[in-house]
Amino acid sequence: MNARVDERAAPAAGVRGALTALAGLLVITVAWWALALWPVEGVPPAWLERARAVCFNAGPSGLPDPSGWLLLVGQPIGMLAVLMVVAGDAVRAGLRRALASPAGRLGITATAGVLLAGVTLAVARVANAPRDAEWLATASARVPASYPRLDRPLPEATGLVDQRGDVFSWRRVAGRPALLTFGFGHCATVCPMTVMNARQVQDRFRAEGREMALVVITLDPWRDTPARLGALARQFHLGAGAEGDAERIDSYLLSGPVEEVNAALDALQVFRERVADTGDIVHPALVYLLDATGTIVYAASGHADLIEELARRATGQG
């Protein structure tokens, strides 16, 4: 008798597990799409910009690029396919049981309604979103007056050297505004984009006859050693020193002993995590805006227009 009860209970448990997995997949899908497309007034939070850039290759408007859309659509479909391969019979049996009861039919109808509403909102979000060029043209207006200030003094940085082999201190950029950002040589996505955006802002200030320094500190002192800084500076188009025709004496790429670099990054409150298998660094696209007194006025992430707007505010132009 007990054996018969167990035989009947096992399929029921399998059906419940399959339906729980299906419900979890739907919740994950809704959260996944909300992360990618939920509209945000003004400038999105830094964490949201980073997540959308990393997960969906989102452009300035916040919408995914073609590869991001492929991931956004394909990942839920792939998870559903795996579930059906592993527990397809249990899922189908569970849905049949749900359709056989009023409460089950109500739950399925409600779920379908939520998904339909989500699809409708997603279509409206995409249809009404500005294109990347339109977003960039109005980026300054999107930065709220209440954008938070940091107003933190620069911590001491000892033991760091630049791409020219010179010992660096913050006195090198004293008396002029500066951009401070972070990256590493093996980074192929976030770092080149962030440094490029910072250089664009520096060029815009220079075109107006205004000085602005740019400081980049490596996040990977294990591989970005002082001996490699010249090549890495050329990679980031910062100028390598006397060897380069386009030397930029207002740009500094810094490295040094691992302990010293990490101490400087910790003092600057820069989040990073080293992946043990690859040695790569997980980190935000972070730019600090410094005024001429060496105060960290703002922290920015994202695009050149946002960095420029905050840089102008930091220097009293905004």
Tab-separated table of C-alpha atoms in Angstrom:
chain	number	residue	atom	x	y	z
A	1	MET	CA	0.000	0.000	0.000
A	2	ASN	CA	2.746	2.453	0.923
A	3	ALA	CA	4.512	1.542	-2.310
A	4	ARG	CA	1.398	2.473	-4.299
A	5	VAL	CA	1.107	5.837	-2.529
A	6	ASP	CA	4.756	6.581	-3.302
A	7	GLU	CA	4.243	5.705	-6.970
A	8	ARG	CA	1.336	8.158	-7.205
A	9	ALA	CA	3.172	10.870	-5.243
A	10	ALA	CA	6.325	10.778	-7.370
A	11	PRO	CA	4.652	11.931	-10.624
A	12	ALA	CA	2.739	14.627	-8.709
A	13	ALA	CA	5.981	15.914	-7.221
A	14	GLY	CA	7.548	15.941	-10.673
A	15	VAL	CA	4.634	17.941	-12.085
A	16	ARG	CA	4.841	20.461	-9.233
A	17	GLY	CA	8.577	20.807	-9.762
A	18	ALA	CA	8.141	21.328	-13.511
A	19	LEU	CA	5.450	23.975	-13.010
A	20	THR	CA	7.606	25.713	-10.397
A	21	ALA	CA	10.481	25.773	-12.885
A	22	LEU	CA	8.164	27.180	-15.588
A	23	ALA	CA	6.921	29.880	-13.213
A	24	GLY	CA	10.509	30.727	-12.286
A	25	LEU	CA	11.416	31.013	-15.961
A	26	LEU	CA	8.530	33.460	-16.519
A	27	VAL	CA	9.606	35.567	-13.534
A	28	ILE	CA	13.215	35.640	-14.769
A	29	THR	CA	12.043	36.615	-18.254
A	30	VAL	CA	9.934	39.492	-16.934
A	31	ALA	CA	12.844	40.713	-14.779
A	32	TRP	CA	15.256	40.335	-17.715
A	33	TRP	CA	13.081	42.463	-19.986
A	34	ALA	CA	12.425	45.013	-17.256
A	35	LEU	CA	16.167	45.398	-16.687
A	36	ALA	CA	16.678	46.055	-20.383
A	37	LEU	CA	13.710	48.301	-21.144
A	38	TRP	CA	12.230	49.851	-18.014
A	39	PRO	CA	12.069	53.622	-18.704
A	40	VAL	CA	13.981	55.942	-16.377
A	41	GLU	CA	13.510	59.686	-16.167
A	42	GLY	CA	16.658	61.785	-16.610
A	43	VAL	CA	20.053	60.099	-16.375
A	44	PRO	CA	19.816	56.385	-15.473
A	45	PRO	CA	21.603	55.266	-12.287
A	46	ALA	CA	25.195	54.216	-12.855
A	47	TRP	CA	24.502	50.580	-11.959
A	48	LEU	CA	21.655	50.416	-14.488
A	49	GLU	CA	23.760	51.938	-17.265
A	50	ARG	CA	26.535	49.446	-16.569
A	51	ALA	CA	24.135	46.502	-16.469
A	52	ARG	CA	22.490	47.457	-19.752
A	53	ALA	CA	25.813	48.101	-21.440
A	54	VAL	CA	27.287	44.778	-20.285
A	55	CYS	CA	24.191	42.592	-20.713
A	56	PHE	CA	22.584	44.095	-23.795
A	57	ASN	CA	25.219	46.334	-25.436
A	58	ALA	CA	22.839	49.236	-24.902
A	59	GLY	CA	23.584	52.479	-26.729
A	60	PRO	CA	23.204	56.036	-25.402
A	61	SER	CA	19.398	55.832	-25.656
A	62	GLY	CA	19.418	52.773	-23.405
A	63	LEU	CA	18.068	50.376	-26.029
A	64	PRO	CA	19.897	47.135	-26.887
A	65	ASP	CA	21.841	46.810	-30.122
A	66	PRO	CA	21.080	43.858	-32.472
A	67	SER	CA	23.220	41.445	-30.473
A	68	GLY	CA	21.539	42.652	-27.289
A	69	TRP	CA	18.094	41.986	-28.761
A	70	LEU	CA	19.224	38.525	-29.805
A	71	LEU	CA	20.284	37.795	-26.230
A	72	LEU	CA	17.154	39.370	-24.788
A	73	VAL	CA	14.859	37.209	-26.921
A	74	GLY	CA	17.012	34.118	-27.282
A	75	GLN	CA	17.915	33.473	-23.651
A	76	PRO	CA	14.324	32.895	-22.410
A	77	ILE	CA	13.605	30.747	-25.470
A	78	GLY	CA	16.732	28.729	-24.809
A	79	MET	CA	15.832	28.206	-21.135
A	80	LEU	CA	12.321	27.098	-22.122
A	81	ALA	CA	13.753	24.658	-24.662
A	82	VAL	CA	16.023	23.137	-22.006
A	83	LEU	CA	13.095	22.821	-19.597
A	84	MET	CA	10.973	21.076	-22.213
A	85	VAL	CA	13.772	18.657	-23.047
A	86	VAL	CA	14.357	17.822	-19.385
A	87	ALA	CA	10.771	17.819	-18.112
A	88	GLY	CA	8.485	18.350	-21.093
A	89	ASP	CA	6.044	15.596	-20.139
A	90	ALA	CA	5.689	16.949	-16.600
A	91	VAL	CA	5.160	20.512	-17.875
A	92	ARG	CA	2.444	19.390	-20.295
A	93	ALA	CA	0.780	17.275	-17.609
A	94	GLY	CA	0.836	20.202	-15.197
A	95	LEU	CA	-0.724	22.558	-17.738
A	96	ARG	CA	-3.452	20.029	-18.496
A	97	ARG	CA	-4.251	19.726	-14.800
A	98	ALA	CA	-4.295	23.511	-14.448
A	99	LEU	CA	-6.685	23.889	-17.384
A	100	ALA	CA	-8.980	21.320	-15.827
A	101	SER	CA	-9.667	23.476	-12.765
A	102	PRO	CA	-11.212	26.976	-12.480
A	103	ALA	CA	-8.344	28.236	-10.311
A	104	GLY	CA	-5.783	26.896	-12.777
A	105	ARG	CA	-7.527	28.517	-15.739
A	106	LEU	CA	-7.671	31.814	-13.846
A	107	GLY	CA	-3.939	31.632	-13.095
A	108	ILE	CA	-3.059	30.865	-16.704
A	109	THR	CA	-5.292	33.707	-17.946
A	110	ALA	CA	-3.746	36.161	-15.484
A	111	THR	CA	-0.238	35.110	-16.492
A	112	ALA	CA	-1.077	35.498	-20.179
A	113	GLY	CA	-2.511	38.946	-19.458
A	114	VAL	CA	0.655	40.039	-17.642
A	115	LEU	CA	2.847	38.809	-20.492
A	116	LEU	CA	0.647	40.544	-23.095
A	117	ALA	CA	0.780	43.796	-21.114
A	118	GLY	CA	4.556	43.471	-20.870
A	119	VAL	CA	4.930	42.959	-24.601
A	120	THR	CA	2.690	45.987	-25.257
A	121	LEU	CA	4.736	48.177	-22.908
A	122	ALA	CA	7.990	46.940	-24.479
A	123	VAL	CA	6.746	47.810	-27.975
A	124	ALA	CA	5.700	51.275	-26.775
A	125	ARG	CA	9.074	51.793	-25.062
A	126	VAL	CA	10.976	50.971	-28.231
A	127	ALA	CA	8.667	53.000	-30.472
A	128	ASN	CA	8.877	56.114	-28.292
A	129	ALA	CA	12.572	55.940	-27.356
A	130	PRO	CA	14.876	58.529	-28.932
A	131	ARG	CA	17.538	57.284	-31.281
A	132	ASP	CA	21.111	57.372	-29.987
A	133	ALA	CA	21.923	60.577	-31.886
A	134	GLU	CA	18.825	62.302	-30.499
A	135	TRP	CA	19.705	61.213	-26.982
A	136	LEU	CA	23.225	62.585	-27.257
A	137	ALA	CA	21.937	65.888	-28.621
A	138	THR	CA	19.866	66.417	-25.465
A	139	ALA	CA	22.089	64.713	-22.896
A	140	SER	CA	22.925	67.920	-21.014
A	141	ALA	CA	19.265	68.728	-20.517
A	142	ARG	CA	18.730	65.253	-19.079
A	143	VAL	CA	21.193	65.731	-16.212
A	144	PRO	CA	19.061	66.907	-13.284
A	145	ALA	CA	20.137	69.871	-11.189
A	146	SER	CA	20.017	67.542	-8.198
A	147	TYR	CA	22.690	65.207	-9.611
A	148	PRO	CA	24.595	64.204	-6.442
A	149	ARG	CA	27.911	65.840	-5.645
A	150	LEU	CA	30.702	63.966	-3.908
A	151	ASP	CA	33.035	66.811	-2.910
A	152	ARG	CA	35.684	64.374	-1.664
A	153	PRO	CA	39.369	65.264	-1.405
A	154	LEU	CA	41.777	63.212	-3.475
A	155	PRO	CA	43.490	60.569	-1.363
A	156	GLU	CA	47.257	60.238	-1.487
A	157	ALA	CA	48.661	58.069	-4.290
A	158	THR	CA	52.197	56.835	-3.707
A	159	GLY	CA	54.391	54.509	-5.706
A	160	LEU	CA	52.652	55.113	-9.043
A	161	VAL	CA	54.484	55.948	-12.267
A	162	ASP	CA	53.210	57.150	-15.630
A	163	GLN	CA	53.841	55.975	-19.198
A	164	ARG	CA	56.950	58.160	-19.389
A	165	GLY	CA	58.526	56.450	-16.378
A	166	ASP	CA	58.035	59.491	-14.132
A	167	VAL	CA	56.852	59.189	-10.545
A	168	PHE	CA	53.333	60.564	-10.341
A	169	SER	CA	51.735	62.774	-7.731
A	170	TRP	CA	48.517	64.769	-7.814
A	171	ARG	CA	50.614	67.928	-7.950
A	172	ARG	CA	51.085	67.124	-11.638
A	173	VAL	CA	47.454	68.081	-12.294
A	174	ALA	CA	47.090	70.775	-9.641
A	175	GLY	CA	45.523	74.059	-10.691
A	176	ARG	CA	43.429	72.626	-13.543
A	177	PRO	CA	40.357	70.451	-13.786
A	178	ALA	CA	40.926	66.779	-14.489
A	179	LEU	CA	39.175	63.580	-15.428
A	180	LEU	CA	40.161	60.460	-13.512
A	181	THR	CA	39.169	57.065	-14.886
A	182	PHE	CA	40.221	53.428	-14.759
A	183	GLY	CA	40.863	50.544	-17.147
A	184	PHE	CA	43.228	47.761	-18.116
A	185	GLY	CA	45.012	46.658	-21.242
A	186	HIS	CA	43.231	43.336	-21.829
A	187	CYS	CA	39.799	44.969	-21.632
A	188	ALA	CA	38.116	45.023	-25.047
A	189	THR	CA	34.780	46.684	-24.229
A	190	VAL	CA	34.170	49.022	-21.309
A	191	CYS	CA	37.704	50.396	-20.865
A	192	PRO	CA	38.382	51.626	-24.425
A	193	MET	CA	34.926	53.219	-24.551
A	194	THR	CA	35.328	54.970	-21.208
A	195	VAL	CA	38.824	56.284	-21.966
A	196	MET	CA	37.699	57.399	-25.445
A	197	ASN	CA	34.764	59.323	-23.973
A	198	ALA	CA	37.046	60.996	-21.442
A	199	ARG	CA	39.471	61.956	-24.234
A	200	GLN	CA	36.595	63.449	-26.227
A	201	VAL	CA	35.675	65.695	-23.312
A	202	GLN	CA	39.311	66.660	-22.864
A	203	ASP	CA	39.488	67.556	-26.573
A	204	ARG	CA	36.343	69.685	-26.334
A	205	PHE	CA	37.823	71.673	-23.456
A	206	ARG	CA	41.122	72.014	-25.302
A	207	ALA	CA	39.296	73.333	-28.378
A	208	GLU	CA	37.944	76.133	-26.182
A	209	GLY	CA	41.453	76.955	-24.996
A	210	ARG	CA	40.859	75.443	-21.564
A	211	GLU	CA	43.203	72.973	-19.889
A	212	MET	CA	41.945	69.648	-18.645
A	213	ALA	CA	44.129	66.763	-17.485
A	214	LEU	CA	43.258	63.116	-17.967
A	215	VAL	CA	44.498	60.450	-15.551
A	216	VAL	CA	43.930	56.725	-16.140
A	217	ILE	CA	44.880	54.232	-13.420
A	218	THR	CA	45.212	50.586	-14.368
A	219	LEU	CA	42.962	48.057	-12.675
A	220	ASP	CA	45.339	45.235	-13.603
A	221	PRO	CA	48.782	45.974	-12.130
A	222	TRP	CA	49.641	42.267	-12.465
A	223	ARG	CA	49.787	42.573	-16.267
A	224	ASP	CA	49.851	46.340	-16.873
A	225	THR	CA	53.316	46.778	-15.410
A	226	PRO	CA	55.223	50.068	-15.678
A	227	ALA	CA	57.270	48.572	-18.533
A	228	ARG	CA	54.075	48.066	-20.584
A	229	LEU	CA	52.597	51.516	-20.014
A	230	GLY	CA	54.101	53.037	-23.166
A	231	ALA	CA	52.433	50.480	-25.429
A	232	LEU	CA	49.221	50.649	-23.436
A	233	ALA	CA	49.165	54.440	-23.672
A	234	ARG	CA	49.382	54.151	-27.447
A	235	GLN	CA	46.568	51.594	-27.341
A	236	PHE	CA	44.421	54.117	-25.461
A	237	HIS	CA	45.675	56.977	-27.713
A	238	LEU	CA	47.121	58.823	-24.751
A	239	GLY	CA	50.627	59.271	-26.142
A	240	ALA	CA	53.622	57.296	-24.999
A	241	GLY	CA	56.099	60.088	-24.355
A	242	ALA	CA	59.096	61.154	-26.370
A	243	GLU	CA	58.630	58.332	-28.890
A	244	GLY	CA	55.174	59.468	-29.985
A	245	ASP	CA	54.477	62.312	-32.373
A	246	ALA	CA	51.158	62.952	-30.676
A	247	GLU	CA	52.447	63.146	-27.133
A	248	ARG	CA	49.849	64.432	-24.697
A	249	ILE	CA	51.607	65.844	-21.657
A	250	ASP	CA	48.195	66.412	-20.086
A	251	SER	CA	47.397	62.674	-20.097
A	252	TYR	CA	48.781	60.198	-17.585
A	253	LEU	CA	48.478	56.416	-17.541
A	254	LEU	CA	49.497	55.028	-14.164
A	255	SER	CA	50.664	51.707	-12.770
A	256	GLY	CA	53.151	50.488	-10.198
A	257	PRO	CA	53.621	47.696	-7.662
A	258	VAL	CA	50.462	45.647	-7.193
A	259	GLU	CA	50.089	46.604	-3.542
A	260	GLU	CA	50.501	50.323	-4.269
A	261	VAL	CA	48.021	50.339	-7.159
A	262	ASN	CA	45.426	48.427	-5.163
A	263	ALA	CA	45.897	50.754	-2.207
A	264	ALA	CA	45.274	53.747	-4.472
A	265	LEU	CA	42.168	52.136	-5.972
A	266	ASP	CA	40.832	51.259	-2.523
A	267	ALA	CA	41.364	54.829	-1.342
A	268	LEU	CA	39.444	56.055	-4.393
A	269	GLN	CA	36.612	53.622	-3.617
A	270	VAL	CA	36.825	51.905	-7.000
A	271	PHE	CA	34.970	48.618	-7.119
A	272	ARG	CA	36.691	45.839	-9.068
A	273	GLU	CA	36.849	42.067	-8.915
A	274	ARG	CA	39.486	39.920	-10.565
A	275	VAL	CA	38.268	36.777	-12.320
A	276	ALA	CA	40.612	34.011	-11.241
A	277	ASP	CA	40.287	31.915	-14.413
A	278	THR	CA	41.010	34.682	-16.936
A	279	GLY	CA	42.673	37.421	-14.916
A	280	ASP	CA	40.175	39.938	-16.295
A	281	ILE	CA	38.699	42.623	-14.072
A	282	VAL	CA	35.000	43.215	-13.511
A	283	HIS	CA	34.503	46.932	-12.899
A	284	PRO	CA	32.204	49.880	-13.584
A	285	ALA	CA	32.648	52.463	-16.333
A	286	LEU	CA	33.623	55.127	-13.822
A	287	VAL	CA	34.915	58.663	-14.388
A	288	TYR	CA	35.623	61.079	-11.550
A	289	LEU	CA	35.327	64.811	-12.281
A	290	LEU	CA	37.980	66.843	-10.424
A	291	ASP	CA	38.076	70.599	-10.025
A	292	ALA	CA	41.244	72.702	-9.992
A	293	THR	CA	41.638	72.274	-6.222
A	294	GLY	CA	41.939	68.499	-6.489
A	295	THR	CA	38.449	67.802	-5.155
A	296	ILE	CA	36.423	64.896	-6.570
A	297	VAL	CA	33.241	66.786	-7.368
A	298	TYR	CA	31.215	64.206	-9.321
A	299	ALA	CA	31.283	60.584	-10.396
A	300	ALA	CA	29.965	59.791	-13.868
A	301	SER	CA	29.490	56.764	-16.025
A	302	GLY	CA	28.333	56.420	-19.586
A	303	HIS	CA	28.773	58.786	-22.461
A	304	ALA	CA	30.907	61.781	-23.324
A	305	ASP	CA	28.031	64.279	-23.155
A	306	LEU	CA	27.185	63.312	-19.599
A	307	ILE	CA	30.852	63.521	-18.588
A	308	GLU	CA	31.160	66.914	-20.294
A	309	GLU	CA	28.091	68.333	-18.568
A	310	LEU	CA	29.363	67.269	-15.152
A	311	ALA	CA	32.864	68.511	-15.961
A	312	ARG	CA	31.427	71.937	-16.771
A	313	ARG	CA	29.493	71.953	-13.527
A	314	ALA	CA	32.615	70.926	-11.630
A	315	THR	CA	34.471	73.891	-13.142
A	316	GLY	CA	31.639	76.380	-12.595
A	317	GLN	CA	30.416	76.473	-16.193
A	318	GLY	CA	27.222	74.488	-15.695
